[in-house]
PDB file of C-alpha atoms in Angstrom:
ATOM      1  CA  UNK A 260       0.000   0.000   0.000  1.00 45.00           C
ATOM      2  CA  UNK A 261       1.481   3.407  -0.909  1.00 54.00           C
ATOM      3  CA  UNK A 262       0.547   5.549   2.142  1.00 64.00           C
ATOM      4  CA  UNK A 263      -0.864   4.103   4.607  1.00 76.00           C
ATOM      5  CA  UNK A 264      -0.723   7.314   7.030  1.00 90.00           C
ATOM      6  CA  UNK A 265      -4.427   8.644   7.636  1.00 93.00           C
ATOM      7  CA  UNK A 266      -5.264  12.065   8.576  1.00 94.00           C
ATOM      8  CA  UNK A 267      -7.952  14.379  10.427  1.00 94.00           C
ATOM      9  CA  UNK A 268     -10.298  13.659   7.463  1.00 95.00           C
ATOM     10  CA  UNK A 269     -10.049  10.073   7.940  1.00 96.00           C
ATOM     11  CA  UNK A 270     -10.701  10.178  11.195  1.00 96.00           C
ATOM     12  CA  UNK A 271     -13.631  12.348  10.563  1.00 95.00           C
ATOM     13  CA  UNK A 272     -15.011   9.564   7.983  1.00 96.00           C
ATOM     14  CA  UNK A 273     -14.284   7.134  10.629  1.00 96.00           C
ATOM     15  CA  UNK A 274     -16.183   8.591  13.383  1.00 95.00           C
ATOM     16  CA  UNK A 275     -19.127  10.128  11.109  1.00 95.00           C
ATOM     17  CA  UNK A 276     -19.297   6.279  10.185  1.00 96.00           C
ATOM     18  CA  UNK A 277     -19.674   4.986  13.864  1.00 95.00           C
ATOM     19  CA  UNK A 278     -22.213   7.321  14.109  1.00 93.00           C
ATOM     20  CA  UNK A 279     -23.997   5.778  11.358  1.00 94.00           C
ATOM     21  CA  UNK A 280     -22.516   3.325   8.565  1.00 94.00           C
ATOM     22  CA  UNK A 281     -26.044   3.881   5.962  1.00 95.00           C
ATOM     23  CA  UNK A 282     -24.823   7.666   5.525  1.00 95.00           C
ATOM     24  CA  UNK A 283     -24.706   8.192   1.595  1.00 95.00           C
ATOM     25  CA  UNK A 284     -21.062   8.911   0.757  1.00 95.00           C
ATOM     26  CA  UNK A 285     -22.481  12.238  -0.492  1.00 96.00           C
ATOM     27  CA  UNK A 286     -23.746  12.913   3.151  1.00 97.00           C
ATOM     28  CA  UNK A 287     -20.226  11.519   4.529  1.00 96.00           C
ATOM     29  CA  UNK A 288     -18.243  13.920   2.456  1.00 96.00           C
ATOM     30  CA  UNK A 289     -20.304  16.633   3.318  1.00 96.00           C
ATOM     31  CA  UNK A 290     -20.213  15.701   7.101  1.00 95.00           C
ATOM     32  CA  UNK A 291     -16.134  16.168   6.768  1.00 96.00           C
ATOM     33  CA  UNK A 292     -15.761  18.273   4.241  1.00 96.00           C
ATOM     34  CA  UNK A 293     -14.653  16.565   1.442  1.00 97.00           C
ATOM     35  CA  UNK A 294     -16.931  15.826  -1.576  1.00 97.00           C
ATOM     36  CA  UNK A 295     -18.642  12.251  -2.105  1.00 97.00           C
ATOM     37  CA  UNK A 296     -15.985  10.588  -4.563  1.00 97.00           C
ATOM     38  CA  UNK A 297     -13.045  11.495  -2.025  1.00 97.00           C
ATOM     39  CA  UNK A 298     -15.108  10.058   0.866  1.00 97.00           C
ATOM     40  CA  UNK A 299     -15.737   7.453  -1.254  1.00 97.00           C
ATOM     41  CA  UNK A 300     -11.972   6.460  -2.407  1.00 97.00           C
ATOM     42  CA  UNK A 301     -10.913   7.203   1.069  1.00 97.00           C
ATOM     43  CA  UNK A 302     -13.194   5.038   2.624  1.00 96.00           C
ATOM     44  CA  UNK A 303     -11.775   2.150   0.229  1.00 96.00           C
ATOM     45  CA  UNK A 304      -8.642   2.778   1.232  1.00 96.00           C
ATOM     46  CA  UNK A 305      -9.507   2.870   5.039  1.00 96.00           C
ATOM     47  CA  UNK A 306     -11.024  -0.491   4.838  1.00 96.00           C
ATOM     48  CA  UNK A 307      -8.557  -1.557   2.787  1.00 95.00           C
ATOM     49  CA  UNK A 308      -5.888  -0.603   5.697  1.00 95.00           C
ATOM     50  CA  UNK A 309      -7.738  -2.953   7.704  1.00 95.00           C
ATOM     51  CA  UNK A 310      -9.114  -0.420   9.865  1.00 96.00           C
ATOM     52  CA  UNK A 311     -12.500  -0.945   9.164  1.00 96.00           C
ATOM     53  CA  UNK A 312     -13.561  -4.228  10.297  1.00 93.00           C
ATOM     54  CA  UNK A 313     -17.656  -4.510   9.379  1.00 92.00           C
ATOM     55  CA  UNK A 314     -20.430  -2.249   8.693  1.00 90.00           C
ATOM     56  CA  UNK A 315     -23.230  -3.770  11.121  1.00 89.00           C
ATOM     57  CA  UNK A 316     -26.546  -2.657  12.783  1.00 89.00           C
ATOM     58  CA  UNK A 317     -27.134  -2.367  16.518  1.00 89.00           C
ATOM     59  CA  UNK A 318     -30.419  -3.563  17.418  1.00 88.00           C
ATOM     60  CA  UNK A 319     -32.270  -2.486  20.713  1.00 88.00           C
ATOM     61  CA  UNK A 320     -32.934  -5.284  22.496  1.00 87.00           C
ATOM     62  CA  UNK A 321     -35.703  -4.188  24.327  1.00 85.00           C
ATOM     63  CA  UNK A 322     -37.619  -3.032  21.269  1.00 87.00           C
ATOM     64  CA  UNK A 323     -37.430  -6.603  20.406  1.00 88.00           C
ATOM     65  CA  UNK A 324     -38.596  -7.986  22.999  1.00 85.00           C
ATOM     66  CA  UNK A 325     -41.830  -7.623  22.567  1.00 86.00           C
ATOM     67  CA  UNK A 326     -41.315 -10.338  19.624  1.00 90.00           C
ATOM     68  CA  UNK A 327     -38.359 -12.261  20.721  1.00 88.00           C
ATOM     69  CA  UNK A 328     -38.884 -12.446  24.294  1.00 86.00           C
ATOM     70  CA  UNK A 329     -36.913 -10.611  27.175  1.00 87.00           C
ATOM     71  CA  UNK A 330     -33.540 -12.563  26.275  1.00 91.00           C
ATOM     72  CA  UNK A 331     -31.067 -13.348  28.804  1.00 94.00           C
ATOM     73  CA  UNK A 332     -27.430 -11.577  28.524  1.00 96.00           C
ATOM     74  CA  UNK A 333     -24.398 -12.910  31.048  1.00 98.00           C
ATOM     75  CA  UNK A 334     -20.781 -11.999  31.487  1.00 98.00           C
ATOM     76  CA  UNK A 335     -18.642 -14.678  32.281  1.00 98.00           C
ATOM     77  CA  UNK A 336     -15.334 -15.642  33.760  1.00 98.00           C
ATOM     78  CA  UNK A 337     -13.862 -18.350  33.369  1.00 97.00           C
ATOM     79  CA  UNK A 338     -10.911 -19.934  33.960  1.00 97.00           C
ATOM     80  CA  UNK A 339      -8.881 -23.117  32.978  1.00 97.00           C
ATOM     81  CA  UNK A 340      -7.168 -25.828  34.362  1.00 95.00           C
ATOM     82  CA  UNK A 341      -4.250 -25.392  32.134  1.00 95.00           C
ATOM     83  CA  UNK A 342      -2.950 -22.394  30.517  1.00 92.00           C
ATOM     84  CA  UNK A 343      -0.157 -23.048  28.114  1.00 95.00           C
ATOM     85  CA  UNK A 344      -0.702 -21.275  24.561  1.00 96.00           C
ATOM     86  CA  UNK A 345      -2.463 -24.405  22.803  1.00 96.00           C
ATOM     87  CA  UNK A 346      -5.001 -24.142  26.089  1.00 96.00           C
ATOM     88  CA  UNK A 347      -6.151 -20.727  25.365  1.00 96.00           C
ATOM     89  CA  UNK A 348      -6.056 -20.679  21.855  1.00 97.00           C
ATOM     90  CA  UNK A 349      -8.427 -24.119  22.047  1.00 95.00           C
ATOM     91  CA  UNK A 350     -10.827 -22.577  24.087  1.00 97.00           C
ATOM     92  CA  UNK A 351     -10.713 -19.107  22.709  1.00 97.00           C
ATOM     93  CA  UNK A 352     -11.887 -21.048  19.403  1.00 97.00           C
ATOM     94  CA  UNK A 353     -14.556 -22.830  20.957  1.00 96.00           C
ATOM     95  CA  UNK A 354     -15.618 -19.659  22.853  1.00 97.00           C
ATOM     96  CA  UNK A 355     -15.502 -17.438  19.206  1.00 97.00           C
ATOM     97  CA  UNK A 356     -17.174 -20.248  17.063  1.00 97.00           C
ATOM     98  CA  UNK A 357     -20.500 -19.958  19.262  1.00 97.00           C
ATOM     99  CA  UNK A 358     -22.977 -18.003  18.057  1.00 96.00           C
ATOM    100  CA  UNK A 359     -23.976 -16.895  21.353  1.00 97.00           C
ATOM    101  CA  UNK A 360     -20.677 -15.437  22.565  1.00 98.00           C
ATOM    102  CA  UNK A 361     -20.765 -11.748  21.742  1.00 97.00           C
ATOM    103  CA  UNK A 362     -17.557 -11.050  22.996  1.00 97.00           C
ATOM    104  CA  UNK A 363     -14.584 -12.896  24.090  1.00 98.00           C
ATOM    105  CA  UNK A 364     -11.251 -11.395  25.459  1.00 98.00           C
ATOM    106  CA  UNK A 365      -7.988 -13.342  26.832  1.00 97.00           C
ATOM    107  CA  UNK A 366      -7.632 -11.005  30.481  1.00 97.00           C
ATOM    108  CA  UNK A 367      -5.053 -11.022  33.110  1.00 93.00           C
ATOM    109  CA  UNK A 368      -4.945 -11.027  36.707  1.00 88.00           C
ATOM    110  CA  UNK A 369      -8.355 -12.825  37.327  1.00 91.00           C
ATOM    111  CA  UNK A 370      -9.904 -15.460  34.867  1.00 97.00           C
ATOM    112  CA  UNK A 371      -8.456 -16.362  32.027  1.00 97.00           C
ATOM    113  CA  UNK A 372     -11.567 -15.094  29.857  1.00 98.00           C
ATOM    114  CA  UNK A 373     -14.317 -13.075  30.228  1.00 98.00           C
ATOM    115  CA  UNK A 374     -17.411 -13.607  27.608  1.00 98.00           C
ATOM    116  CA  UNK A 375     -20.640 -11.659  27.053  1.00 98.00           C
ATOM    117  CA  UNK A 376     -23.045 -13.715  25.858  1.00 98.00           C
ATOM    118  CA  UNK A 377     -26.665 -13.050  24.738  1.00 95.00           C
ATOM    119  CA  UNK A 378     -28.966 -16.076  24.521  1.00 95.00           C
ATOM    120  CA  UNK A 379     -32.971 -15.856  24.725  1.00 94.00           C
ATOM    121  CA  UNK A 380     -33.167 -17.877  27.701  1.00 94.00           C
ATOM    122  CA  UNK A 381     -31.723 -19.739  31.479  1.00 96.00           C
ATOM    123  CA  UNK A 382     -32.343 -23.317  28.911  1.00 96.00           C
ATOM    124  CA  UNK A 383     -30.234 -21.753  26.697  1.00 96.00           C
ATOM    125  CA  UNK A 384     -27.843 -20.197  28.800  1.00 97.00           C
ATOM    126  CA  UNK A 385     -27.721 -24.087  30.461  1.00 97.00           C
ATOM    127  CA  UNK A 386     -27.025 -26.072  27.046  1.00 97.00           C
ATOM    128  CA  UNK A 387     -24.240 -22.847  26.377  1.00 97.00           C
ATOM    129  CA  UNK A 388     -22.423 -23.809  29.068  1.00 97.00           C
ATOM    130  CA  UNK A 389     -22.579 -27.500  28.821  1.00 96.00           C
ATOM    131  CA  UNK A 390     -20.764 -27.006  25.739  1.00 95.00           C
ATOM    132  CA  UNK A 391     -18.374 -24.927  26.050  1.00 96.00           C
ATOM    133  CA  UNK A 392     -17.730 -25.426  30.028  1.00 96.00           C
ATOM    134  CA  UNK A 393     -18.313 -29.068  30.618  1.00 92.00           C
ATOM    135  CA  UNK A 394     -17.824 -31.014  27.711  1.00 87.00           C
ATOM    136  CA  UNK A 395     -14.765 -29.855  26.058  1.00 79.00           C
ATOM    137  CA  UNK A 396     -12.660 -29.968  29.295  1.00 82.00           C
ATOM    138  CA  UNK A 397      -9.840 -28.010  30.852  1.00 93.00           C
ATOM    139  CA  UNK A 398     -12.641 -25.816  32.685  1.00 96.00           C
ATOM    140  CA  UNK A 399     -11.551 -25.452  35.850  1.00 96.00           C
ATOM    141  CA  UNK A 400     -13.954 -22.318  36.778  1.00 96.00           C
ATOM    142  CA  UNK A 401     -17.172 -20.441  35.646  1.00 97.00           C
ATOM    143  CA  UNK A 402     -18.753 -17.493  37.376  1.00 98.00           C
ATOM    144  CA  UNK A 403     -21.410 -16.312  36.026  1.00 98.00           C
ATOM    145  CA  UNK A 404     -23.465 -12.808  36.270  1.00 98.00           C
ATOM    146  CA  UNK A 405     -26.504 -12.216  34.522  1.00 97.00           C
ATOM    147  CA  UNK A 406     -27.637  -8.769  33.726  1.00 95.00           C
ATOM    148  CA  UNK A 407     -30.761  -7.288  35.070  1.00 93.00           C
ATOM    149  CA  UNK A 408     -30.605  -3.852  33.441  1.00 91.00           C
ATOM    150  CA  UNK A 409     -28.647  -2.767  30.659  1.00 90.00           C
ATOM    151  CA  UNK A 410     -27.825   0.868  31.013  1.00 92.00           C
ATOM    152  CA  UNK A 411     -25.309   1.221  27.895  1.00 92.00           C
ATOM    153  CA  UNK A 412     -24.034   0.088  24.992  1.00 90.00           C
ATOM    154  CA  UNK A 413     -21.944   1.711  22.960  1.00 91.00           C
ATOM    155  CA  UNK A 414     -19.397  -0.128  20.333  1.00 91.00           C
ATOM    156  CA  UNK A 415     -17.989   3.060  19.580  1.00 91.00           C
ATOM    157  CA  UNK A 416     -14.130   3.429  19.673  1.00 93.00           C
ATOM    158  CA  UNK A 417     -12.759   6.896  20.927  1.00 93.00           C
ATOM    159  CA  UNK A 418     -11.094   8.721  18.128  1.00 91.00           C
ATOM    160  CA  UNK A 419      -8.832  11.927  18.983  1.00 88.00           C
ATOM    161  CA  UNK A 420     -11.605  14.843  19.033  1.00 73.00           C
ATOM    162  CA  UNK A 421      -8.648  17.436  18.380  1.00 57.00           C
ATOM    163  CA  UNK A 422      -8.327  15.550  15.230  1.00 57.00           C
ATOM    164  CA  UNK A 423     -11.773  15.373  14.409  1.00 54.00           C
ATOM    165  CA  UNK A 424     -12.692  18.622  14.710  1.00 55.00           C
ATOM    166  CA  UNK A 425      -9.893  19.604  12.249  1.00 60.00           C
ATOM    167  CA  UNK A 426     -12.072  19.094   9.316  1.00 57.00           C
TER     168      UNK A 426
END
């Protein structure tokens, strides 16, 4: 890749996108100040940086409810009996591969992992865990905590503001 430096402007594109990823790229460019084609052919080369991962859509949960039923979410530690590289790489697998798992990260000074999983029910949240805490093995503990309330969600990163409100 020829430059692969990024500037104010892409960092305005970036966060005008977490904002909201169905902008037109004529409404992105004017957002940042740049005209559709260059928010356009910058975007391209943002993603193709890598630093775009996805373009997804956050759904709110309790909207849905009403036709999916309350749901159930739970973060979880857990931690395993052995933790040499293959260990956590095996598990981390397991953990990512279910569709269930939300979120998975490898954390020190605790549990080995902590996952947020979203299922639509306790049932659910019991056949989960039988697979990926009881069956495979090398488990050696789960705790649990299921959320009552969710006060915010937000899978913003933080960009440099100074930088963003260059453009």
């Amino acid at each position: 890749m020829k430059d692969s430096s990024i500037d104010a402007i892409d960092i305005a594109l970036l966060d005008a996108l977490q904002d909201d990823a169905s902008l037109s790229w004529a409404a992105l460019g004017q957002r940042c100040g740049v005209s559709a084609p260059t928010a356009l052919r910058r975007i391209r080369r943002l993603q193709q940086l890598g630093l775009i991962e996805r373009h997804t859509v956050v759904l709110r949960p309790e909207r849905l409810a009403a036709w999916l039923g309350q749901g159930l979410t739970a973060i979880v530690e857990v931690a395993l009996e052995q933790q040499g590289a293959e260990h956590l790489q095996a598990f981390e697998q397991r953990a990512v591969a279910e569709r269930a798992v939300q979120q998975c990260y490898r954390v020190s000074a605790g549990p080995d992992f902590v996952l947020v999983v979203a299922v639509p029910d306790m049932a659910a949240y019991h056949a989960l865990a039988q697979r990926l805490f009881t069956q495979a093995g090398n488990v050696r503990h789960v705790k649990a905590y299921f959320s009552v309330h969710r006060a915010k969600f937000d899978p913003r990163l933080p960009l440099p503001t100074a930088m963003v409100g260059d453009v």
